[in-house]
CSV table of C-alpha atoms in Angstrom, one decimal:
chain,number,residue,atom,x,y,z
A,1,UNK,CA,-15.6,72.8,-20.1
A,2,UNK,CA,-12.1,73.9,-19.1
A,3,UNK,CA,-9.5,71.5,-17.8
A,4,UNK,CA,-8.8,71.4,-14.1
A,5,UNK,CA,-5.2,72.4,-13.5
A,6,UNK,CA,-3.4,72.5,-10.2
A,7,UNK,CA,0.0,74.2,-9.8
A,8,UNK,CA,2.3,74.7,-6.8
A,9,UNK,CA,1.1,77.4,-4.3
A,10,UNK,CA,3.8,79.4,-2.5
A,11,UNK,CA,1.5,80.3,0.3
A,12,UNK,CA,0.8,76.6,1.0
A,13,UNK,CA,4.4,75.4,0.5
A,14,UNK,CA,6.1,77.9,2.9
A,15,UNK,CA,4.3,76.6,6.0
A,16,UNK,CA,5.2,73.0,4.9
A,17,UNK,CA,8.9,74.1,4.7
A,18,UNK,CA,8.7,75.8,8.1
A,19,UNK,CA,7.1,72.7,9.6
A,20,UNK,CA,9.9,70.6,8.2
A,21,UNK,CA,12.5,73.0,9.6
A,22,UNK,CA,10.9,72.7,13.0
A,23,UNK,CA,11.0,68.9,13.0
A,24,UNK,CA,14.6,69.1,11.8
A,25,UNK,CA,15.4,71.4,14.8
A,26,UNK,CA,13.6,69.0,17.2
A,27,UNK,CA,15.6,66.1,15.7
A,28,UNK,CA,18.8,68.0,16.2
A,29,UNK,CA,17.9,68.7,19.8
A,30,UNK,CA,17.3,65.0,20.3
A,31,UNK,CA,20.7,64.2,18.9
A,32,UNK,CA,22.4,66.6,21.3
A,33,UNK,CA,23.4,69.2,18.7
A,34,UNK,CA,22.3,72.1,21.0
A,35,UNK,CA,23.7,70.7,24.2
A,36,UNK,CA,23.1,67.5,26.1
A,37,UNK,CA,20.4,65.3,24.5
A,38,UNK,CA,17.2,64.8,26.4
A,39,UNK,CA,17.3,62.1,29.0
A,40,UNK,CA,14.4,59.8,29.7
A,41,UNK,CA,13.8,57.0,32.3
A,42,UNK,CA,11.3,55.5,29.9
A,43,UNK,CA,13.4,55.2,26.7
A,44,UNK,CA,17.0,54.3,26.3
A,45,UNK,CA,19.3,57.0,24.9
A,46,UNK,CA,20.1,55.2,21.7
A,47,UNK,CA,16.4,55.1,20.8
A,48,UNK,CA,16.2,58.9,21.3
A,49,UNK,CA,19.3,59.4,19.2
A,50,UNK,CA,17.9,57.1,16.4
A,51,UNK,CA,14.6,59.0,16.4
A,52,UNK,CA,16.4,62.3,16.3
A,53,UNK,CA,18.6,61.4,13.3
A,54,UNK,CA,15.6,59.8,11.5
A,55,UNK,CA,13.7,63.1,12.0
A,56,UNK,CA,16.6,65.1,10.7
A,57,UNK,CA,17.0,63.0,7.6
A,58,UNK,CA,13.3,62.5,6.8
A,59,UNK,CA,12.1,66.1,7.4
A,60,UNK,CA,15.3,67.5,5.9
A,61,UNK,CA,14.7,65.7,2.7
A,62,UNK,CA,11.0,66.7,2.7
A,63,UNK,CA,12.1,70.3,3.3
A,64,UNK,CA,14.5,70.2,0.4
A,65,UNK,CA,11.8,68.7,-1.9
A,66,UNK,CA,9.2,71.3,-0.8
A,67,UNK,CA,11.8,74.1,-1.3
A,68,UNK,CA,12.4,72.9,-4.9
A,69,UNK,CA,8.6,73.2,-5.6
A,70,UNK,CA,8.5,76.7,-4.1
A,71,UNK,CA,10.0,78.0,-7.3
A,72,UNK,CA,8.3,75.6,-9.7
A,73,UNK,CA,5.3,77.0,-11.6
A,74,UNK,CA,4.6,73.9,-13.8
A,75,UNK,CA,1.3,72.1,-13.4
A,76,UNK,CA,1.2,69.2,-10.9
A,77,UNK,CA,-2.2,67.8,-11.9
A,78,UNK,CA,-4.4,68.1,-15.0
A,79,UNK,CA,-7.9,66.6,-15.3
A,80,UNK,CA,-9.6,67.1,-18.6
A,81,UNK,CA,-11.5,65.4,-21.5
A,82,UNK,CA,-8.4,63.4,-22.4
A,83,UNK,CA,-7.9,61.9,-18.9
A,84,UNK,CA,-5.7,62.6,-15.9
A,85,UNK,CA,-2.0,63.6,-15.8
A,86,UNK,CA,-0.3,63.7,-12.4
A,87,UNK,CA,3.2,65.1,-12.7
A,88,UNK,CA,4.2,63.4,-9.4
A,89,UNK,CA,3.5,60.0,-11.1
A,90,UNK,CA,4.6,60.5,-14.7
A,91,UNK,CA,4.3,62.8,-17.8
A,92,UNK,CA,1.8,60.5,-19.4
A,93,UNK,CA,-1.9,61.4,-19.6
A,94,UNK,CA,-4.0,58.4,-18.4
A,95,UNK,CA,-7.0,58.2,-20.7
A,96,UNK,CA,-10.4,57.7,-19.1
A,97,UNK,CA,-10.9,54.4,-20.8
A,98,UNK,CA,-7.9,53.0,-18.9
A,99,UNK,CA,-9.3,54.1,-15.5
A,100,UNK,CA,-11.7,51.4,-14.2
A,101,UNK,CA,-12.4,53.1,-10.9
A,102,UNK,CA,-11.7,56.3,-8.9
A,103,UNK,CA,-11.9,56.3,-5.1
A,104,UNK,CA,-10.7,58.6,-2.4
A,105,UNK,CA,-8.7,57.7,0.7
A,106,UNK,CA,-8.2,59.8,3.8
A,107,UNK,CA,-5.9,59.6,6.8
A,108,UNK,CA,-5.3,62.2,9.5
A,109,UNK,CA,-6.7,65.1,7.4
A,110,UNK,CA,-4.8,64.1,4.3
A,111,UNK,CA,-7.1,63.3,1.4
A,112,UNK,CA,-5.9,61.4,-1.7
A,113,UNK,CA,-7.5,60.6,-5.0
A,114,UNK,CA,-6.9,56.9,-5.9
A,115,UNK,CA,-6.9,55.7,-9.5
A,116,UNK,CA,-7.6,52.0,-10.3
A,117,UNK,CA,-6.2,51.2,-13.7
A,118,UNK,CA,-7.1,48.5,-16.2
A,119,UNK,CA,-3.4,47.8,-16.9
A,120,UNK,CA,-1.1,49.6,-14.4
A,121,UNK,CA,2.0,48.4,-16.3
A,122,UNK,CA,1.0,50.7,-19.2
A,123,UNK,CA,1.6,53.8,-17.0
A,124,UNK,CA,4.8,53.3,-15.1
A,125,UNK,CA,5.6,55.9,-12.5
A,126,UNK,CA,8.9,57.6,-11.9
A,127,UNK,CA,11.1,58.7,-9.0
A,128,UNK,CA,9.9,58.4,-5.5
A,129,UNK,CA,6.3,57.7,-6.4
A,130,UNK,CA,7.3,54.7,-8.4
A,131,UNK,CA,9.6,53.4,-5.6
A,132,UNK,CA,6.7,53.6,-3.1
A,133,UNK,CA,4.0,52.3,-5.5
A,134,UNK,CA,3.7,48.9,-3.8
A,135,UNK,CA,3.4,50.3,-0.3
A,136,UNK,CA,1.0,52.9,-1.6
A,137,UNK,CA,-1.1,50.2,-3.3
A,138,UNK,CA,-1.3,48.2,-0.1
A,139,UNK,CA,-2.3,51.3,1.9
A,140,UNK,CA,-4.9,52.8,-0.5
A,141,UNK,CA,-6.0,49.7,-2.6
A,142,UNK,CA,-5.4,51.5,-5.9
A,143,UNK,CA,-2.7,51.9,-8.5
A,144,UNK,CA,-2.0,55.7,-8.4
A,145,UNK,CA,-2.5,58.1,-5.6
A,146,UNK,CA,-2.8,61.8,-6.2
A,147,UNK,CA,-2.5,64.4,-3.5
A,148,UNK,CA,-3.1,68.1,-3.9
A,149,UNK,CA,-1.0,69.1,-0.9
A,150,UNK,CA,1.0,72.3,-1.7
A,151,UNK,CA,-1.1,73.2,-4.8
A,152,UNK,CA,-3.4,76.1,-5.5
A,153,UNK,CA,-6.4,73.9,-5.7
A,154,UNK,CA,-8.4,71.9,-3.2
A,155,UNK,CA,-9.3,68.3,-2.9
A,156,UNK,CA,-13.0,69.1,-3.2
A,157,UNK,CA,-12.4,71.0,-6.5
A,158,UNK,CA,-10.5,68.1,-7.9
A,159,UNK,CA,-13.2,65.6,-6.9
A,160,UNK,CA,-15.8,67.9,-8.6
A,161,UNK,CA,-13.7,68.0,-11.8
A,162,UNK,CA,-13.3,64.2,-11.7
A,163,UNK,CA,-17.0,63.7,-11.4
A,164,UNK,CA,-17.7,66.1,-14.3
A,165,UNK,CA,-15.1,64.7,-16.7
A,166,UNK,CA,-15.5,61.1,-15.6
A,167,UNK,CA,-19.3,60.9,-15.9
A,168,UNK,CA,-19.1,62.8,-19.1
A,169,UNK,CA,-16.7,60.2,-20.5
A,170,UNK,CA,-18.9,57.4,-19.3
A,171,UNK,CA,-21.8,58.8,-21.1
A,172,UNK,CA,-20.0,59.8,-24.3
A,173,UNK,CA,-17.7,56.8,-24.4
A,174,UNK,CA,-14.8,56.4,-26.7
A,175,UNK,CA,-14.0,54.5,-29.9
A,176,UNK,CA,-11.3,52.6,-27.9
A,177,UNK,CA,-13.4,52.1,-24.8
A,178,UNK,CA,-14.4,48.6,-23.6
A,179,UNK,CA,-18.2,48.5,-23.6
A,180,UNK,CA,-18.2,46.2,-20.6
A,181,UNK,CA,-16.4,48.7,-18.4
A,182,UNK,CA,-18.7,50.7,-16.2
A,183,UNK,CA,-17.7,54.0,-14.8
A,184,UNK,CA,-19.1,54.2,-11.3
A,185,UNK,CA,-19.4,57.4,-9.4
A,186,UNK,CA,-16.4,58.3,-7.3
A,187,UNK,CA,-16.6,56.3,-4.0
A,188,UNK,CA,-14.9,56.7,-0.7
A,189,UNK,CA,-12.8,53.9,0.5
């Protein structure tokens, strides 16, 4: 069986960049960059200004990050017989025997694969993913969250690959695998 590989998709990334640009534009409008800022009897002007600048900073950063991925053809996710490697988390492949459970998490149309590890300290994250790991853990209940947003593959394809490789590993086992660890089917949280 071939490995599942997801790489950045330009046709999925361009709409994300345009959406970010739209929110940056709305934020600039709220700050008064295109004339007087919007007035409201309901909210005080400082709150509108704060929301506007927050929108500019957040969506501007997201737009820059998506723009960098637009020209990147390196793989973002690999699921294979050796385990799972998510480039957004680290360059390490996480072996199947270190994954005690795989669940999914969804919110507002965003589906995420969640890995529960035997010893998360063995697989430290990097960059923004590592900085947000604790918040992510409290939100999803797992150690590593994997999103396929902006890639050429779908969430359903990734789940199918996980079920194929994960159940195969559970049946075949490994010389290093703990015989007491069960590999349950992927469950929804």
